Coordinates of C-alpha atoms in Angstrom, one line a residue:
M101 CA 0.0 0.0 0.0
G102 CA 3.0 2.3 0.5
I103 CA 3.8 2.8 -3.2
L104 CA 0.1 3.3 -3.9
A105 CA -0.2 5.9 -1.2
L106 CA 2.7 7.8 -2.7
S107 CA 0.7 7.8 -6.0
Y108 CA -2.2 9.3 -4.1
W109 CA -0.1 12.0 -2.4
D110 CA 1.5 12.9 -5.7
L111 CA -1.9 13.8 -7.2
P112 CA -2.6 17.5 -7.6
A113 CA -5.2 18.9 -5.3
H114 CA -8.0 19.0 -7.9
L115 CA -7.7 15.2 -8.6
K116 CA -7.6 14.0 -5.0
P117 CA -11.4 14.2 -4.3
C118 CA -12.1 12.8 -7.8
F119 CA -10.0 9.7 -7.1
L120 CA -11.4 9.2 -3.6
Y121 CA -14.9 9.3 -5.0
L122 CA -14.2 6.1 -7.0
G123 CA -14.2 4.2 -3.7
V124 CA -18.0 4.7 -3.2
F125 CA -18.7 2.2 -6.0
P126 CA -19.0 -1.5 -5.2
E127 CA -16.0 -3.8 -5.8
D128 CA -15.5 -4.7 -9.5
Y129 CA -18.3 -2.2 -10.4
E130 CA -18.3 -1.1 -14.1
I131 CA -18.5 2.7 -13.7
D132 CA -20.3 4.7 -16.4
S133 CA -17.9 7.5 -17.3
E134 CA -20.6 10.0 -18.3
K135 CA -22.4 9.5 -15.0
L136 CA -19.2 9.7 -13.0
I137 CA -18.4 13.0 -14.6
R138 CA -21.9 14.3 -13.8
L139 CA -21.5 13.1 -10.2
W140 CA -18.2 14.9 -9.8
I141 CA -19.8 18.1 -11.1
A142 CA -22.8 17.8 -8.7
E143 CA -20.4 17.2 -5.8
G144 CA -18.6 20.4 -6.6
F145 CA -15.2 18.8 -7.4
I146 CA -14.8 20.4 -10.8
Q147 CA -13.2 23.9 -11.2
Q148 CA -14.4 26.3 -13.9
R149 CA -11.8 26.8 -16.6
D150 CA -12.1 29.7 -19.1
D151 CA -15.1 29.1 -21.3
E152 CA -15.0 25.3 -21.3
T153 CA -18.0 23.3 -20.1
M154 CA -17.7 21.7 -16.7
E155 CA -18.2 18.3 -18.5
D156 CA -15.1 18.9 -20.7
V157 CA -13.0 19.9 -17.6
A158 CA -14.1 16.8 -15.7
G159 CA -13.3 14.7 -18.8
D160 CA -9.8 16.1 -18.7
Y161 CA -9.6 15.2 -14.9
L162 CA -10.6 11.6 -15.8
E163 CA -8.0 11.4 -18.5
E164 CA -5.4 12.6 -16.0
L165 CA -6.3 9.7 -13.7
F166 CA -6.1 7.3 -16.6
D167 CA -2.6 8.6 -17.5
R168 CA -1.5 8.1 -13.8
S169 CA -3.0 4.6 -13.8
M170 CA -5.2 5.5 -10.9
V171 CA -8.3 4.2 -12.8
Q172 CA -8.6 1.5 -15.5
V173 CA -10.3 1.7 -18.9
S174 CA -13.0 -1.0 -19.2
R175 CA -14.5 0.0 -22.6
K176 CA -13.5 2.7 -24.9
R177 CA -15.1 4.1 -28.1
S178 CA -13.0 3.8 -31.3
D179 CA -12.8 7.6 -31.5
G180 CA -11.3 8.0 -28.0
P181 CA -13.9 8.6 -25.2
V182 CA -14.0 6.1 -22.4
V183 CA -17.4 4.5 -22.0
N184 CA -16.8 2.5 -18.8
C185 CA -14.0 2.5 -16.2
R186 CA -13.2 0.7 -13.0
I187 CA -10.8 0.9 -10.1
H188 CA -8.3 -1.8 -9.1
D189 CA -9.1 -3.5 -5.8
L190 CA -5.9 -2.2 -4.1
L191 CA -6.5 1.3 -5.3
R192 CA -10.1 1.0 -4.1
D193 CA -8.9 -0.1 -0.7
L194 CA -6.6 2.9 -0.6
S195 CA -9.4 5.3 -1.5
I196 CA -11.7 3.9 1.1
S197 CA -8.9 4.1 3.7
K198 CA -8.2 7.8 2.9
A199 CA -11.9 8.6 2.7
T200 CA -12.5 7.1 6.1
Q201 CA -9.7 9.1 7.7
N202 CA -11.1 12.3 6.2
N203 CA -14.8 11.5 6.7
F204 CA -15.0 11.9 2.9
F205 CA -17.6 9.1 2.5
T206 CA -19.1 6.2 4.5
I207 CA -19.9 2.7 3.1
H208 CA -22.5 0.4 4.5
N209 CA -21.5 -3.1 3.5
V210 CA -23.1 -5.2 6.1
E211 CA -26.6 -6.7 5.7
G212 CA -29.1 -5.4 8.2
A213 CA -28.4 -3.0 11.1
C214 CA -26.8 0.3 10.6
S215 CA -23.0 -0.2 10.8
F216 CA -21.9 3.4 11.6
S217 CA -22.8 6.5 13.5
S218 CA -25.1 8.7 11.4
T219 CA -24.4 12.0 13.2
N220 CA -21.6 13.2 10.9
V221 CA -22.0 11.2 7.6
R222 CA -21.4 13.4 4.6
R223 CA -21.6 10.9 1.7
L224 CA -23.2 7.5 2.1
A225 CA -22.9 4.6 -0.2
L226 CA -25.2 1.6 0.5
H227 CA -24.0 -1.7 -0.8
R228 CA -26.3 -3.8 1.4
S229 CA -29.8 -3.4 2.9
I230 CA -29.8 -1.2 6.0
N231 CA -32.0 -0.9 9.1
G232 CA -32.2 1.8 11.7
Y233 CA -30.4 4.6 9.7
H234 CA -31.7 8.1 10.4
P235 CA -30.0 10.7 8.2
T236 CA -29.0 14.1 9.7
V237 CA -28.4 17.5 8.3
T238 CA -24.8 16.7 7.5
L239 CA -25.7 14.3 4.7
R240 CA -24.9 15.6 1.2
S241 CA -24.9 12.5 -1.0
L242 CA -26.7 9.2 -1.0
L243 CA -25.6 6.5 -3.5
N244 CA -27.8 3.4 -3.1
F245 CA -26.6 0.4 -5.1
R246 CA -29.1 -1.9 -3.5
D247 CA -32.8 -1.9 -2.9
S248 CA -32.4 -0.9 0.8
G249 CA -36.0 -0.3 1.5
I250 CA -35.3 3.3 2.6
S251 CA -38.2 5.6 2.5
Y252 CA -37.4 9.2 1.4
S253 CA -39.6 10.4 4.3
E254 CA -36.8 9.3 6.6
F255 CA -34.5 11.9 4.9
R256 CA -36.4 15.0 6.0
Q257 CA -33.5 16.1 8.2
A258 CA -31.1 15.9 5.2
K259 CA -32.2 19.2 3.8
L260 CA -28.8 19.9 2.1
L261 CA -28.8 16.7 0.1
R262 CA -27.1 17.4 -3.3
V263 CA -26.8 13.9 -4.8
M264 CA -29.2 11.0 -4.8
R265 CA -28.6 7.8 -6.8
D266 CA -31.1 5.1 -5.9
D267 CA -31.6 1.5 -7.2
F268 CA -34.7 -0.3 -6.2
M269 CA -36.5 -3.3 -7.6
F270 CA -40.0 -3.0 -6.3
P271 CA -42.7 -0.3 -6.4
R272 CA -42.3 2.6 -4.0
E273 CA -45.3 4.1 -2.3
P274 CA -46.3 7.4 -3.9
T275 CA -45.9 9.1 -0.6
S276 CA -42.2 8.1 -0.5
I277 CA -41.3 9.6 -3.9
K278 CA -43.3 12.7 -3.1
E279 CA -40.8 13.5 -0.4
L280 CA -38.3 14.4 -3.1
K281 CA -39.7 17.9 -3.1
E282 CA -37.9 18.5 0.2
F283 CA -34.5 18.3 -1.3
V284 CA -34.3 21.7 -3.0
H285 CA -30.5 21.5 -3.2
L286 CA -30.4 18.4 -5.3
R287 CA -28.1 18.6 -8.3
Y288 CA -28.1 15.0 -9.3
L289 CA -31.1 12.6 -9.2
E290 CA -31.0 9.1 -10.6
L291 CA -33.8 6.6 -9.9
N292 CA -33.3 3.1 -11.3
G293 CA -35.7 0.1 -11.4
G294 CA -39.2 -0.5 -10.0
E295 CA -42.0 2.0 -10.4
G296 CA -43.7 4.9 -8.7
L297 CA -45.2 8.3 -9.3
L298 CA -43.0 11.3 -9.7
P299 CA -44.6 14.4 -8.1
S300 CA -45.2 17.6 -10.1
S301 CA -43.2 19.3 -7.3
I302 CA -40.0 18.0 -8.9
G303 CA -40.3 21.2 -10.9
D304 CA -39.3 23.0 -7.7
L305 CA -35.8 21.5 -7.7
N306 CA -34.3 24.5 -9.3
N307 CA -30.7 23.4 -8.8
L308 CA -31.1 20.0 -10.5
Q309 CA -28.4 19.5 -13.2
T310 CA -28.9 15.7 -14.0
L311 CA -32.2 13.8 -14.0
V312 CA -32.0 10.1 -14.9
L313 CA -35.2 8.0 -14.6
D314 CA -34.9 4.3 -15.4
L315 CA -38.2 3.3 -13.9
S316 CA -41.8 3.3 -14.8
I317 CA -43.6 6.5 -13.6
G318 CA -46.1 6.9 -16.5
S319 CA -45.9 10.4 -18.0
L320 CA -43.2 12.8 -17.1
P321 CA -44.5 15.7 -15.1
E322 CA -44.8 18.9 -17.1
P323 CA -43.1 21.1 -14.4
I324 CA -39.8 19.4 -15.4
S325 CA -39.9 22.1 -18.1
N326 CA -39.1 24.7 -15.4
L327 CA -35.7 23.2 -14.5
E328 CA -33.6 25.8 -16.2
Q329 CA -30.3 24.4 -14.8
L330 CA -31.0 20.9 -16.2
R331 CA -28.0 19.7 -18.3
H332 CA -28.8 16.0 -18.7
L333 CA -32.3 14.4 -19.0
E334 CA -32.6 10.7 -19.5
A335 CA -36.1 9.1 -19.3
L336 CA -36.5 6.5 -22.1
E337 CA -39.0 4.4 -20.0
N338 CA -41.6 7.1 -19.7
T339 CA -44.0 8.9 -22.0
V340 CA -43.3 12.6 -22.4
G341 CA -46.7 14.0 -22.0
N342 CA -46.9 17.8 -22.2
L343 CA -43.2 18.4 -21.3
Q344 CA -41.9 21.6 -23.0
V345 CA -38.5 20.3 -23.9
N346 CA -37.6 23.5 -25.9
K347 CA -37.5 25.5 -22.6
L348 CA -34.6 23.4 -21.3
T349 CA -31.9 25.4 -23.2
N350 CA -29.0 24.2 -21.0
L351 CA -29.4 20.5 -22.0
Q352 CA -26.4 18.7 -23.2
T353 CA -28.0 15.2 -23.0
L354 CA -31.5 14.4 -24.0
C355 CA -32.9 10.8 -24.1
L356 CA -36.7 10.7 -24.5
Q357 CA -39.5 8.8 -26.1
N358 CA -41.2 10.1 -29.3
G359 CA -44.0 12.7 -28.5
N360 CA -45.5 16.1 -29.2
W361 CA -42.3 17.8 -28.0
I362 CA -40.7 17.0 -31.3
K363 CA -43.6 18.7 -33.2
D364 CA -43.0 21.8 -31.1
G365 CA -39.4 21.9 -32.3
F366 CA -36.2 21.9 -30.2
G367 CA -33.6 23.4 -32.6
N368 CA -32.9 26.1 -29.9
L369 CA -31.2 23.4 -27.7
T370 CA -27.9 24.2 -29.3
N371 CA -25.8 22.9 -26.3
L372 CA -27.1 19.4 -27.0
R373 CA -24.3 16.8 -27.5
K374 CA -26.2 13.6 -27.1
L375 CA -29.7 12.9 -28.4
I376 CA -31.6 9.6 -28.3
I377 CA -35.3 9.4 -29.3
T378 CA -37.3 6.1 -29.1
G379 CA -40.9 5.2 -29.4
D380 CA -43.7 3.6 -31.3
G381 CA -44.7 4.7 -34.8
S382 CA -43.1 7.2 -37.1
L383 CA -41.0 10.1 -35.8
N384 CA -42.5 13.6 -36.5
E385 CA -41.7 15.2 -39.9
T386 CA -40.5 18.3 -38.1
L387 CA -37.6 16.4 -36.6
P388 CA -35.1 17.0 -39.4
D389 CA -35.4 20.8 -39.1
S390 CA -34.5 20.7 -35.4
I391 CA -31.7 18.2 -35.7
G392 CA -30.2 20.3 -38.5
K393 CA -29.7 23.2 -36.0
L394 CA -27.9 21.1 -33.4
L395 CA -24.3 21.5 -34.6
N396 CA -22.7 20.5 -31.3
L397 CA -24.1 17.0 -31.4
R398 CA -21.6 14.2 -30.7
S399 CA -24.0 11.3 -30.6
L400 CA -27.4 10.8 -32.3
A401 CA -29.7 7.7 -32.1
L402 CA -33.2 7.6 -33.6
Y403 CA -35.4 4.6 -33.1
G404 CA -38.6 5.0 -35.2
T405 CA -40.3 1.6 -35.2
V406 CA -42.0 2.3 -38.6
F407 CA -40.5 5.2 -40.6
L408 CA -37.8 7.8 -40.1
P409 CA -38.5 11.2 -41.8
Q410 CA -36.1 12.2 -44.5
L411 CA -33.1 13.7 -42.7
K412 CA -31.3 16.7 -43.9
P413 CA -27.6 16.6 -44.8
F414 CA -25.2 16.3 -41.9
T415 CA -22.4 18.0 -43.7
H416 CA -22.0 20.7 -41.1
H417 CA -22.2 18.4 -38.0
S418 CA -18.4 18.2 -37.7
H419 CA -18.5 17.0 -34.1
L420 CA -21.0 14.1 -34.7
Y421 CA -19.0 10.9 -34.5
E422 CA -21.6 8.3 -33.5
M423 CA -25.0 7.6 -35.1
S424 CA -27.7 4.9 -34.8
L425 CA -30.7 5.0 -37.2
F426 CA -33.6 2.5 -36.9
G427 CA -36.6 2.8 -39.2
A428 CA -37.5 2.7 -42.9
M429 CA -35.9 5.5 -44.9
K430 CA -36.4 6.7 -48.4
E431 CA -32.7 7.3 -48.7
L432 CA -29.6 7.7 -46.6
P433 CA -28.8 11.4 -45.9
E434 CA -25.4 12.9 -46.4
L435 CA -23.6 11.7 -43.3
P436 CA -21.3 13.7 -40.9
P437 CA -17.8 14.1 -42.3
N438 CA -16.1 12.9 -39.2
L439 CA -18.4 9.9 -38.4
V440 CA -16.6 7.1 -36.6
E441 CA -19.4 4.7 -35.7
L442 CA -22.6 4.0 -37.6
T443 CA -25.4 1.5 -36.7
L444 CA -28.4 0.9 -39.0
G445 CA -31.5 -1.2 -38.6
S446 CA -34.8 -1.6 -40.4
T447 CA -33.7 1.1 -42.8
N448 CA -34.4 -1.0 -46.0
L449 CA -31.6 0.7 -47.9
E450 CA -30.5 0.0 -51.5
E451 CA -27.2 -0.2 -53.3
A452 CA -26.9 3.6 -53.6
A453 CA -26.5 3.8 -49.8
I454 CA -23.3 1.7 -49.9
S455 CA -21.8 4.3 -52.3
K456 CA -22.4 7.0 -49.6
L457 CA -21.1 4.8 -46.7
E458 CA -17.9 3.8 -48.4
K459 CA -16.8 7.4 -48.8
L460 CA -16.8 8.0 -45.0
S461 CA -13.1 8.5 -44.5
H462 CA -13.1 8.3 -40.6
L463 CA -15.6 5.4 -40.2
K464 CA -14.2 2.7 -38.0
I465 CA -17.2 0.7 -36.9
L466 CA -20.2 -0.2 -39.1
K467 CA -23.2 -2.3 -37.9
L468 CA -25.9 -3.4 -40.3
F469 CA -28.7 -5.1 -38.4
M470 CA -32.0 -6.6 -39.4
D471 CA -33.5 -5.2 -42.6
S472 CA -31.0 -2.4 -42.8
Y473 CA -30.2 -3.5 -46.4
K474 CA -32.7 -5.1 -48.7
V475 CA -30.7 -5.9 -51.8
R476 CA -29.2 -9.4 -52.4
T477 CA -25.9 -8.1 -53.7
M478 CA -23.5 -5.7 -52.0
I479 CA -20.3 -4.2 -53.6
F480 CA -17.4 -2.7 -51.7
S481 CA -15.4 -0.9 -54.3
S482 CA -11.6 -0.5 -54.4
G483 CA -10.4 2.1 -51.9
S484 CA -13.7 2.1 -50.0
F485 CA -13.9 2.3 -46.2
P486 CA -10.3 3.3 -45.7
Q487 CA -10.5 3.4 -41.9
L488 CA -13.1 0.6 -41.2
E489 CA -11.9 -1.8 -38.5
T490 CA -15.0 -3.6 -37.4
L491 CA -18.0 -4.7 -39.6
I492 CA -21.0 -6.4 -38.1
M493 CA -23.9 -7.7 -40.2
A494 CA -27.0 -9.5 -38.9
D495 CA -30.3 -10.6 -40.4
I496 CA -30.0 -9.1 -43.8
P497 CA -30.9 -11.1 -47.0
L498 CA -27.5 -10.7 -48.6
K499 CA -26.4 -13.5 -51.0
E500 CA -23.4 -12.0 -52.8
W501 CA -20.8 -9.8 -51.2
I502 CA -18.3 -8.5 -53.7
I503 CA -15.2 -7.0 -52.1
E504 CA -12.8 -5.4 -54.7
E505 CA -9.1 -5.3 -54.1
G506 CA -8.0 -2.4 -51.9
A507 CA -11.4 -2.1 -50.1
M508 CA -11.3 -2.0 -46.2
P509 CA -7.5 -1.9 -45.9
S510 CA -7.7 -1.4 -42.1
L511 CA -10.2 -4.2 -41.4
K512 CA -9.6 -6.1 -38.2
S513 CA -12.8 -8.1 -37.6
V514 CA -16.0 -9.2 -39.4
L515 CA -18.9 -10.5 -37.3
L516 CA -21.8 -12.3 -38.9
N517 CA -25.1 -13.3 -37.3
T518 CA -28.0 -15.1 -39.1
M519 CA -26.6 -14.5 -42.5
Q520 CA -27.5 -18.0 -43.9
F521 CA -27.9 -16.8 -47.5
L522 CA -24.4 -15.3 -47.8
N523 CA -21.8 -17.4 -49.6
T524 CA -18.6 -16.5 -47.7
Q525 CA -16.4 -18.8 -49.8
T526 CA -16.2 -16.2 -52.6
L527 CA -14.8 -13.6 -50.3
P528 CA -11.2 -12.6 -50.4
K529 CA -8.9 -14.7 -48.3
R530 CA -7.9 -11.9 -46.0
V531 CA -11.6 -11.2 -45.2
R532 CA -12.4 -14.8 -44.6
A533 CA -9.6 -15.0 -42.1
L534 CA -11.3 -12.2 -40.1
L535 CA -14.8 -13.8 -40.2
K536 CA -16.5 -14.8 -37.0
H537 CA -20.0 -16.2 -36.8
I538 CA -21.8 -15.1 -33.6

């Protein structure tokens, strides 16, 4: 532990709390990097730097910890950003030891009775069910990785709570979730699993920056439209109702179901970096106009179960590196010039689409899923897909795949699933060597 302790003491002051915070997660836990960054911001660990967003500064902090081998990369996108990370067991032990000395956080890891004195707890991580815990005014953060059975009514004394992350598997009583209105200092709220009713008073949480709802609550309360500080809204399990999304102009992340909010337009949300839209039926025809104005987009996913409207050219979306399009399309639009990863499904594209795809000079990952391509023959011309490393094809009626010499020079893997009509014996030897049936 001595050498590891030296690594900790060598950290600059701004990285020490960020490193210690990694200890709140359970052992061997896969940490979502985006959510970790949002938690750091909500906790107040990130310092403002010139005109950069807090998320960009926090991303740099995380990269510094990677460079110092204080945190490990679990999964990384082909263009660079880390999707998931984890902390080595010995470093986790170190962070817990230092955090305990400084009362930085407290972990409850014993099933049943409360294992600590609650009078001075600042940040609490629940890894097991707990009984007899009564929060006090000192509590700033609750990270519950287990359905602990805690009722929010027990938290009335914790008036200064800034972070709440709660996993639960069973329905909560409406009276329990209604208590959320008491926590007016909340900056981060994440509710996972189960079901309940979200009160309209959530619109009074004026300091809320992140709202993640992975539970069934029916329709989203309209007062969420009043949360002017909201930067990240994820609620794919719930209908949108009368939410006025276009009022949330600070949003950087928006993950919602299809609804009238699309018809109302949201092109004024120019800070958006990540947009995911799912839902039954066709997406509204006004969608392309709004997306066309979102020039800061990094990631876009559209899941229309029937049709996708004809999208406008993405030639000016220079930051957009990741796209997923699901739903029938008349034709593939002009795609972003710096696109790195593309996923298509149910798009029913024809041969002309391949001519557009193969010109994407930065594309590294291409996934063609069920009904993405409807023609029996596919031709990859010489010099096409210069940077493509991974190609996945599944459930498309392809019989003949012609790969000309010089196509896909950077290819590393080809994954096929349910491609029973395809004759792979006619493929070039170098491609056959990379084939894997999954």
